[in-house]
Short mmCIF file of C-alpha atoms in Angstrom, two decimals:
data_model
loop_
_atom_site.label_atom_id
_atom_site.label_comp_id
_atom_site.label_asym_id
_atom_site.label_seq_id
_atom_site.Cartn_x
_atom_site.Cartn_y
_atom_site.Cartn_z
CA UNK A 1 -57.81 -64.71 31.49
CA UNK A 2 -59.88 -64.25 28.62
CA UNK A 3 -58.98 -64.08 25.22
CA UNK A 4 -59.06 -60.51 24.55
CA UNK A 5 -57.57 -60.00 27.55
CA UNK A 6 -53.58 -59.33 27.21
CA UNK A 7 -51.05 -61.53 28.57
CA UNK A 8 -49.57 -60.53 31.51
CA UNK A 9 -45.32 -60.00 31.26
CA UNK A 10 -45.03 -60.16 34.80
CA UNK A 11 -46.61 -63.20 35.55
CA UNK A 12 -45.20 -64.80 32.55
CA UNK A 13 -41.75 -63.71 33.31
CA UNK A 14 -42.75 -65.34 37.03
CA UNK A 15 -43.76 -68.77 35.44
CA UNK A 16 -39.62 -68.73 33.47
CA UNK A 17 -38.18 -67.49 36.83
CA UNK A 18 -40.28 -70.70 38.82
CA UNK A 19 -39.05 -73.40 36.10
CA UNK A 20 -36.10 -72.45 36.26
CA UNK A 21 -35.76 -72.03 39.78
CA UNK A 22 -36.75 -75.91 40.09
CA UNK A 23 -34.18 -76.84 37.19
CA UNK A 24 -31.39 -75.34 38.86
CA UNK A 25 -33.00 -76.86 42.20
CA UNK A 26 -32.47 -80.77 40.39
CA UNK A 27 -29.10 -79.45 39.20
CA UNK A 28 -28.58 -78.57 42.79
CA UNK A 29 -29.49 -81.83 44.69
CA UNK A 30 -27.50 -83.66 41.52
CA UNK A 31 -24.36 -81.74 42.39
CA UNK A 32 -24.62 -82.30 46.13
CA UNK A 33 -25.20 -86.17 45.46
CA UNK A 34 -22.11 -86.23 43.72
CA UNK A 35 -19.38 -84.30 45.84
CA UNK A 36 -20.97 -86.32 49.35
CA UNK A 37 -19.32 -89.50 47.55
CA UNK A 38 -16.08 -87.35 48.21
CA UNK A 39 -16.67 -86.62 51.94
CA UNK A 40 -17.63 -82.85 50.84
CA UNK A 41 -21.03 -81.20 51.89
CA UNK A 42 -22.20 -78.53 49.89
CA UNK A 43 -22.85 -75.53 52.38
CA UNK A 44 -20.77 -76.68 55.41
CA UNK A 45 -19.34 -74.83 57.41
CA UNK A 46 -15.86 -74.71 55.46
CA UNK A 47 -17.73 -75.04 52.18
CA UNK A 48 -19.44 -72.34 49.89
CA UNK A 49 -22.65 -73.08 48.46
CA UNK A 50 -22.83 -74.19 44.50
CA UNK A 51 -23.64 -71.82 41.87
CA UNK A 52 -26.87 -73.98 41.71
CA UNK A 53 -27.94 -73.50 44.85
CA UNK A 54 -27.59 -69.77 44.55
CA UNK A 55 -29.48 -69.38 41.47
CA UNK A 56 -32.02 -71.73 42.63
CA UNK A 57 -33.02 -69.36 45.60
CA UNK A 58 -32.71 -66.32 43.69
CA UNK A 59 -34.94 -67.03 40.54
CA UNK A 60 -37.38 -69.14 43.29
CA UNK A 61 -37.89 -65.57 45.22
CA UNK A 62 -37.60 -63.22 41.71
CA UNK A 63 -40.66 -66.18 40.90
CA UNK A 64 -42.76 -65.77 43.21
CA UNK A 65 -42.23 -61.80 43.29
CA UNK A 66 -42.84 -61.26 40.03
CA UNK A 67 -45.52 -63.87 39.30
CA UNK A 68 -47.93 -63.19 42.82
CA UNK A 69 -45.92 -59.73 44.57
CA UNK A 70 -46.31 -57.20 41.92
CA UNK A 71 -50.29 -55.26 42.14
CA UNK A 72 -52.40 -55.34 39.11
CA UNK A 73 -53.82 -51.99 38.01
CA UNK A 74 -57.12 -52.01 37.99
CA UNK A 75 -58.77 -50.67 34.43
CA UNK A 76 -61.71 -47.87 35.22
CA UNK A 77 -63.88 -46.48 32.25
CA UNK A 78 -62.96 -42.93 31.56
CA UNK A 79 -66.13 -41.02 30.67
CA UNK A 80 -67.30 -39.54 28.06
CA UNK A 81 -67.30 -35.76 28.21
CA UNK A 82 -68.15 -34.39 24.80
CA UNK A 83 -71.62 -33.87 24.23
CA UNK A 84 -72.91 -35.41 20.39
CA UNK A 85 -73.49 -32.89 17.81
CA UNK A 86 -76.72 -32.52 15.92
CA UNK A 87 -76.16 -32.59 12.28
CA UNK A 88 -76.44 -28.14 11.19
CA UNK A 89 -75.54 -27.15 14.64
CA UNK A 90 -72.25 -24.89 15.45
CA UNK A 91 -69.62 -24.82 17.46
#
C-alpha cells in the first residue's frame, strides 16, 4: 500500500474479525481448562459448545473472508474524449 493509496475497509475489518477471533480462541481454551477440573468437556457429546468457541469460529471464517475472499476492483484510466479548444475557436 502506498500512501496515497486508500485504506482498504475490507481488509481492515478482516484484521478486527482475525484478533478477535484469536481472543475469543484464548477465552475459549481458558473456559475449557476450567470446567475439565469439574469432569465436564466442552463439546461432548451431552455438552453444547461455549459461546467462545462459537464466536471464535465465526469471526475466524468472517476473517479470513473478508480480509483474503472478497476481489479487488481493479482501477482502469477512463480516456479522455474531449478534444482541447484553441483559444477564438467555436463550438
Amino acid at each position: 500500500m502506498h500512501a496515497n493509496e486508500p485504506l482498504d475497509a475490507g481488509a481492515v475489518a478482516g484484521a478486527l474479525c482475525l484478533l478477535a477471533s484469536a481472543g475469543s480462541a484464548a477465552l475459549a481454551w481458558a473456559h475449557m481448562r476450567a470446567i475439565d477440573q469439574m469432569g465436564i468437556i466442552c463439546g461432548a457429546p451431552l455438552e453444547p459448545h461455549c459461546g467462545w468457541c462459537a464466536s471464535a469460529l465465526i469471526l475466524g471464517l468472517f476473517g479470513v473472508a473478508l480480509g483474503a475472499g472478497t476481489p479487488r476492483l481493479a482501477r482502469r484510466r477512463i480516456p479522455a474524449t474531449a478534444k482541447t479548444r484553441v483559444s477564438g475557436e467555436h463550438l
